[in-house]
Amino acid sequence: MKERFEKNFAPYLTGGEYILWCGRAEKNATAKEKGTGGCLPLVFIALLFFPPLAIFGLIVYAVSTLGIKSRAYAITNKSVIIINNNKVNRIPLHRIKGVTYNTSDRNIGYITFYDNLSHDDSSGGFSPAASGIFGIKEPGRVAAILRKAMADYR
């Protein structure tokens, strides 16, 4: 099963690149385990004061939550690869900073990190973009694999 899953990433590997870990979001992960639990209370507060904004917020929340279930992730010796609905995002290890993770009692959770490729923010400056691996089993172990891959790469 694992080998078949790894084959999904084979077309996206570069020369000398190999998979250290791969996985996908757990189908039964809660919103908190997927890292999306914090925004839902704000949507309900908005519902009381500005219903059109709340409806928009519910749509965004539903789309983002459904999208997490379809994601597949790989950590390689050179990058993190995220496949979401046949769209591939590759984040080279040298651009990743600040790896953290959160886990539940069921040992399902998420990893967040920052891509140091800056982007324009609303203050006119530049800030890092947050990315992550969401709704996975053993996020602490996977975060350790990512940190080791980053250290070995540097």
PDB file of C-alpha atoms in Angstrom:
ATOM      1  CA  MET A   1       0.000   0.000   0.000  1.00  0.00           C
ATOM      2  CA  LYS A   2       2.762   2.450   0.971  1.00  0.00           C
ATOM      3  CA  GLU A   3       4.712   1.724  -2.228  1.00  0.00           C
ATOM      4  CA  ARG A   4       1.623   2.383  -4.338  1.00  0.00           C
ATOM      5  CA  PHE A   5       1.054   5.663  -2.515  1.00  0.00           C
ATOM      6  CA  GLU A   6       4.703   6.681  -3.015  1.00  0.00           C
ATOM      7  CA  LYS A   7       4.294   6.085  -6.753  1.00  0.00           C
ATOM      8  CA  ASN A   8       1.849   9.024  -6.834  1.00  0.00           C
ATOM      9  CA  PHE A   9       4.805  11.295  -6.050  1.00  0.00           C
ATOM     10  CA  ALA A  10       7.304   9.701  -8.459  1.00  0.00           C
ATOM     11  CA  PRO A  11       6.529  12.071 -11.373  1.00  0.00           C
ATOM     12  CA  TYR A  12       7.335  15.061  -9.155  1.00  0.00           C
ATOM     13  CA  LEU A  13      10.737  13.919  -7.866  1.00  0.00           C
ATOM     14  CA  THR A  14      13.885  15.499  -9.261  1.00  0.00           C
ATOM     15  CA  GLY A  15      17.246  13.811  -9.837  1.00  0.00           C
ATOM     16  CA  GLY A  16      18.617  12.334  -6.621  1.00  0.00           C
ATOM     17  CA  GLU A  17      15.433  13.119  -4.709  1.00  0.00           C
ATOM     18  CA  TYR A  18      13.785  10.414  -2.605  1.00  0.00           C
ATOM     19  CA  ILE A  19      10.846  10.210  -0.210  1.00  0.00           C
ATOM     20  CA  LEU A  20      11.488  10.214   3.544  1.00  0.00           C
ATOM     21  CA  TRP A  21       7.799  10.221   4.532  1.00  0.00           C
ATOM     22  CA  CYS A  22       4.488  10.410   2.716  1.00  0.00           C
ATOM     23  CA  GLY A  23       0.904  10.423   3.891  1.00  0.00           C
ATOM     24  CA  ARG A  24      -2.491  11.933   3.448  1.00  0.00           C
ATOM     25  CA  ALA A  25      -4.989  13.728   5.607  1.00  0.00           C
ATOM     26  CA  GLU A  26      -7.043  11.406   7.790  1.00  0.00           C
ATOM     27  CA  LYS A  27     -10.643  11.152   6.602  1.00  0.00           C
ATOM     28  CA  ASN A  28     -12.012  11.260  10.158  1.00  0.00           C
ATOM     29  CA  ALA A  29      -9.821  14.128  11.425  1.00  0.00           C
ATOM     30  CA  THR A  30     -11.699  16.798  13.350  1.00  0.00           C
ATOM     31  CA  ALA A  31     -11.524  20.479  12.415  1.00  0.00           C
ATOM     32  CA  LYS A  32      -9.090  21.070  15.285  1.00  0.00           C
ATOM     33  CA  GLU A  33      -6.878  18.184  14.108  1.00  0.00           C
ATOM     34  CA  LYS A  34      -6.850  19.681  10.611  1.00  0.00           C
ATOM     35  CA  GLY A  35      -5.906  23.090  11.972  1.00  0.00           C
ATOM     36  CA  THR A  36      -9.181  24.705  10.881  1.00  0.00           C
ATOM     37  CA  GLY A  37     -11.056  24.701  14.199  1.00  0.00           C
ATOM     38  CA  GLY A  38     -10.161  28.253  15.228  1.00  0.00           C
ATOM     39  CA  CYS A  39     -12.067  30.128  12.530  1.00  0.00           C
ATOM     40  CA  LEU A  40     -15.486  28.519  12.965  1.00  0.00           C
ATOM     41  CA  PRO A  41     -16.438  30.409  16.181  1.00  0.00           C
ATOM     42  CA  LEU A  42     -15.656  33.700  14.410  1.00  0.00           C
ATOM     43  CA  VAL A  43     -18.060  32.737  11.637  1.00  0.00           C
ATOM     44  CA  PHE A  44     -20.852  32.203  14.165  1.00  0.00           C
ATOM     45  CA  ILE A  45     -20.150  35.559  15.827  1.00  0.00           C
ATOM     46  CA  ALA A  46     -20.278  37.207  12.399  1.00  0.00           C
ATOM     47  CA  LEU A  47     -23.615  35.477  11.802  1.00  0.00           C
ATOM     48  CA  LEU A  48     -25.110  37.489  14.666  1.00  0.00           C
ATOM     49  CA  PHE A  49     -23.794  40.867  13.518  1.00  0.00           C
ATOM     50  CA  PHE A  50     -23.324  40.659   9.749  1.00  0.00           C
ATOM     51  CA  PRO A  51     -25.040  37.607   8.176  1.00  0.00           C
ATOM     52  CA  PRO A  52     -23.729  38.080   4.586  1.00  0.00           C
ATOM     53  CA  LEU A  53     -20.132  37.955   5.833  1.00  0.00           C
ATOM     54  CA  ALA A  54     -20.918  34.883   7.931  1.00  0.00           C
ATOM     55  CA  ILE A  55     -22.393  33.043   4.947  1.00  0.00           C
ATOM     56  CA  PHE A  56     -19.281  33.843   2.928  1.00  0.00           C
ATOM     57  CA  GLY A  57     -17.154  32.653   5.876  1.00  0.00           C
ATOM     58  CA  LEU A  58     -19.068  29.353   6.060  1.00  0.00           C
ATOM     59  CA  ILE A  59     -18.492  28.763   2.350  1.00  0.00           C
ATOM     60  CA  VAL A  60     -14.754  29.472   2.685  1.00  0.00           C
ATOM     61  CA  TYR A  61     -14.559  27.225   5.755  1.00  0.00           C
ATOM     62  CA  ALA A  62     -16.369  24.359   4.008  1.00  0.00           C
ATOM     63  CA  VAL A  63     -14.179  24.582   0.911  1.00  0.00           C
ATOM     64  CA  SER A  64     -10.956  24.702   2.953  1.00  0.00           C
ATOM     65  CA  THR A  65     -12.019  21.792   5.169  1.00  0.00           C
ATOM     66  CA  LEU A  66     -13.046  19.620   2.219  1.00  0.00           C
ATOM     67  CA  GLY A  67      -9.792  20.458   0.439  1.00  0.00           C
ATOM     68  CA  ILE A  68      -7.704  19.150   3.330  1.00  0.00           C
ATOM     69  CA  LYS A  69      -9.276  15.689   3.063  1.00  0.00           C
ATOM     70  CA  SER A  70      -8.045  15.330  -0.512  1.00  0.00           C
ATOM     71  CA  ARG A  71      -4.446  16.379   0.145  1.00  0.00           C
ATOM     72  CA  ALA A  72      -1.451  14.084  -0.058  1.00  0.00           C
ATOM     73  CA  TYR A  73       1.945  15.026   1.343  1.00  0.00           C
ATOM     74  CA  ALA A  74       5.540  13.918   0.919  1.00  0.00           C
ATOM     75  CA  ILE A  75       8.703  14.998   2.671  1.00  0.00           C
ATOM     76  CA  THR A  76      11.768  14.318   0.558  1.00  0.00           C
ATOM     77  CA  ASN A  77      15.468  14.926   1.021  1.00  0.00           C
ATOM     78  CA  LYS A  78      14.976  18.173  -0.983  1.00  0.00           C
ATOM     79  CA  SER A  79      11.429  19.466  -0.482  1.00  0.00           C
ATOM     80  CA  VAL A  80       7.907  19.141   0.846  1.00  0.00           C
ATOM     81  CA  ILE A  81       5.456  18.179  -1.890  1.00  0.00           C
ATOM     82  CA  ILE A  82       1.734  18.833  -1.457  1.00  0.00           C
ATOM     83  CA  ILE A  83      -0.775  17.430  -3.933  1.00  0.00           C
ATOM     84  CA  ASN A  84      -4.252  18.920  -3.678  1.00  0.00           C
ATOM     85  CA  ASN A  85      -6.822  18.009  -6.344  1.00  0.00           C
ATOM     86  CA  ASN A  86      -4.064  17.271  -8.887  1.00  0.00           C
ATOM     87  CA  LYS A  87      -2.381  20.614  -8.186  1.00  0.00           C
ATOM     88  CA  VAL A  88       1.199  20.186  -7.004  1.00  0.00           C
ATOM     89  CA  ASN A  89       2.982  22.582  -4.670  1.00  0.00           C
ATOM     90  CA  ARG A  90       6.695  22.023  -4.033  1.00  0.00           C
ATOM     91  CA  ILE A  91       8.420  23.872  -1.195  1.00  0.00           C
ATOM     92  CA  PRO A  92      12.204  23.440  -1.197  1.00  0.00           C
ATOM     93  CA  LEU A  93      13.662  22.615   2.233  1.00  0.00           C
ATOM     94  CA  HIS A  94      16.014  25.615   2.165  1.00  0.00           C
ATOM     95  CA  ARG A  95      12.964  27.934   2.126  1.00  0.00           C
ATOM     96  CA  ILE A  96      11.263  26.374   5.184  1.00  0.00           C
ATOM     97  CA  LYS A  97      11.538  28.024   8.601  1.00  0.00           C
ATOM     98  CA  GLY A  98       9.807  27.641  11.952  1.00  0.00           C
ATOM     99  CA  VAL A  99       8.400  24.094  12.011  1.00  0.00           C
ATOM    100  CA  THR A 100       5.784  23.560  14.743  1.00  0.00           C
ATOM    101  CA  TYR A 101       3.096  20.950  15.292  1.00  0.00           C
ATOM    102  CA  ASN A 102      -0.129  20.389  17.223  1.00  0.00           C
ATOM    103  CA  THR A 103      -1.577  17.021  18.112  1.00  0.00           C
ATOM    104  CA  SER A 104      -4.767  15.666  19.663  1.00  0.00           C
ATOM    105  CA  ASP A 105      -5.304  12.867  22.178  1.00  0.00           C
ATOM    106  CA  ARG A 106      -5.769  10.575  19.157  1.00  0.00           C
ATOM    107  CA  ASN A 107      -2.290  11.573  17.886  1.00  0.00           C
ATOM    108  CA  ILE A 108      -3.749  13.262  14.802  1.00  0.00           C
ATOM    109  CA  GLY A 109      -2.849  16.854  14.098  1.00  0.00           C
ATOM    110  CA  TYR A 110      -1.015  19.249  11.864  1.00  0.00           C
ATOM    111  CA  ILE A 111       2.381  20.760  11.170  1.00  0.00           C
ATOM    112  CA  THR A 112       2.849  24.408  10.266  1.00  0.00           C
ATOM    113  CA  PHE A 113       5.927  26.024   8.818  1.00  0.00           C
ATOM    114  CA  TYR A 114       6.862  29.210   7.048  1.00  0.00           C
ATOM    115  CA  ASP A 115       8.112  29.494   3.531  1.00  0.00           C
ATOM    116  CA  ASN A 116      10.706  32.261   3.701  1.00  0.00           C
ATOM    117  CA  LEU A 117       9.884  33.301   0.159  1.00  0.00           C
ATOM    118  CA  SER A 118       8.464  36.687   1.072  1.00  0.00           C
ATOM    119  CA  HIS A 119       5.241  38.123  -0.248  1.00  0.00           C
ATOM    120  CA  ASP A 120       3.688  41.566  -0.018  1.00  0.00           C
ATOM    121  CA  ASP A 121       1.582  42.049   3.098  1.00  0.00           C
ATOM    122  CA  SER A 122      -1.038  44.694   3.867  1.00  0.00           C
ATOM    123  CA  SER A 123       1.433  46.951   5.721  1.00  0.00           C
ATOM    124  CA  GLY A 124       3.503  47.464   2.586  1.00  0.00           C
ATOM    125  CA  GLY A 125       6.306  45.217   3.814  1.00  0.00           C
ATOM    126  CA  PHE A 126       7.089  41.601   3.244  1.00  0.00           C
ATOM    127  CA  SER A 127       6.225  38.608   5.395  1.00  0.00           C
ATOM    128  CA  PRO A 128       6.678  34.842   5.157  1.00  0.00           C
ATOM    129  CA  ALA A 129       3.850  32.649   3.862  1.00  0.00           C
ATOM    130  CA  ALA A 130       2.478  29.945   6.195  1.00  0.00           C
ATOM    131  CA  SER A 131       2.119  26.410   4.859  1.00  0.00           C
ATOM    132  CA  GLY A 132       1.590  23.063   6.439  1.00  0.00           C
ATOM    133  CA  ILE A 133       0.709  19.410   6.550  1.00  0.00           C
ATOM    134  CA  PHE A 134      -2.792  19.016   7.978  1.00  0.00           C
ATOM    135  CA  GLY A 135      -4.899  16.259   9.530  1.00  0.00           C
ATOM    136  CA  ILE A 136      -2.156  13.611   9.687  1.00  0.00           C
ATOM    137  CA  LYS A 137      -1.298  10.808  12.084  1.00  0.00           C
ATOM    138  CA  GLU A 138       1.720  11.275  14.367  1.00  0.00           C
ATOM    139  CA  PRO A 139       2.430  14.940  13.616  1.00  0.00           C
ATOM    140  CA  GLY A 140       5.265  15.026  16.186  1.00  0.00           C
ATOM    141  CA  ARG A 141       7.111  12.211  14.424  1.00  0.00           C
ATOM    142  CA  VAL A 142       6.502  13.779  11.001  1.00  0.00           C
ATOM    143  CA  ALA A 143       7.713  17.185  12.250  1.00  0.00           C
ATOM    144  CA  ALA A 144      10.906  15.481  13.492  1.00  0.00           C
ATOM    145  CA  ILE A 145      11.402  13.903  10.037  1.00  0.00           C
ATOM    146  CA  LEU A 146      10.965  17.333   8.420  1.00  0.00           C
ATOM    147  CA  ARG A 147      13.393  19.018  10.837  1.00  0.00           C
ATOM    148  CA  LYS A 148      16.006  16.316  10.263  1.00  0.00           C
ATOM    149  CA  ALA A 149      15.575  16.594   6.473  1.00  0.00           C
ATOM    150  CA  MET A 150      16.075  20.363   6.753  1.00  0.00           C
ATOM    151  CA  ALA A 151      19.214  19.947   8.888  1.00  0.00           C
ATOM    152  CA  ASP A 152      20.657  17.291   6.563  1.00  0.00           C
ATOM    153  CA  TYR A 153      19.925  19.440   3.504  1.00  0.00           C
ATOM    154  CA  ARG A 154      21.755  22.454   4.922  1.00  0.00           C
TER     155      ARG A 154
END
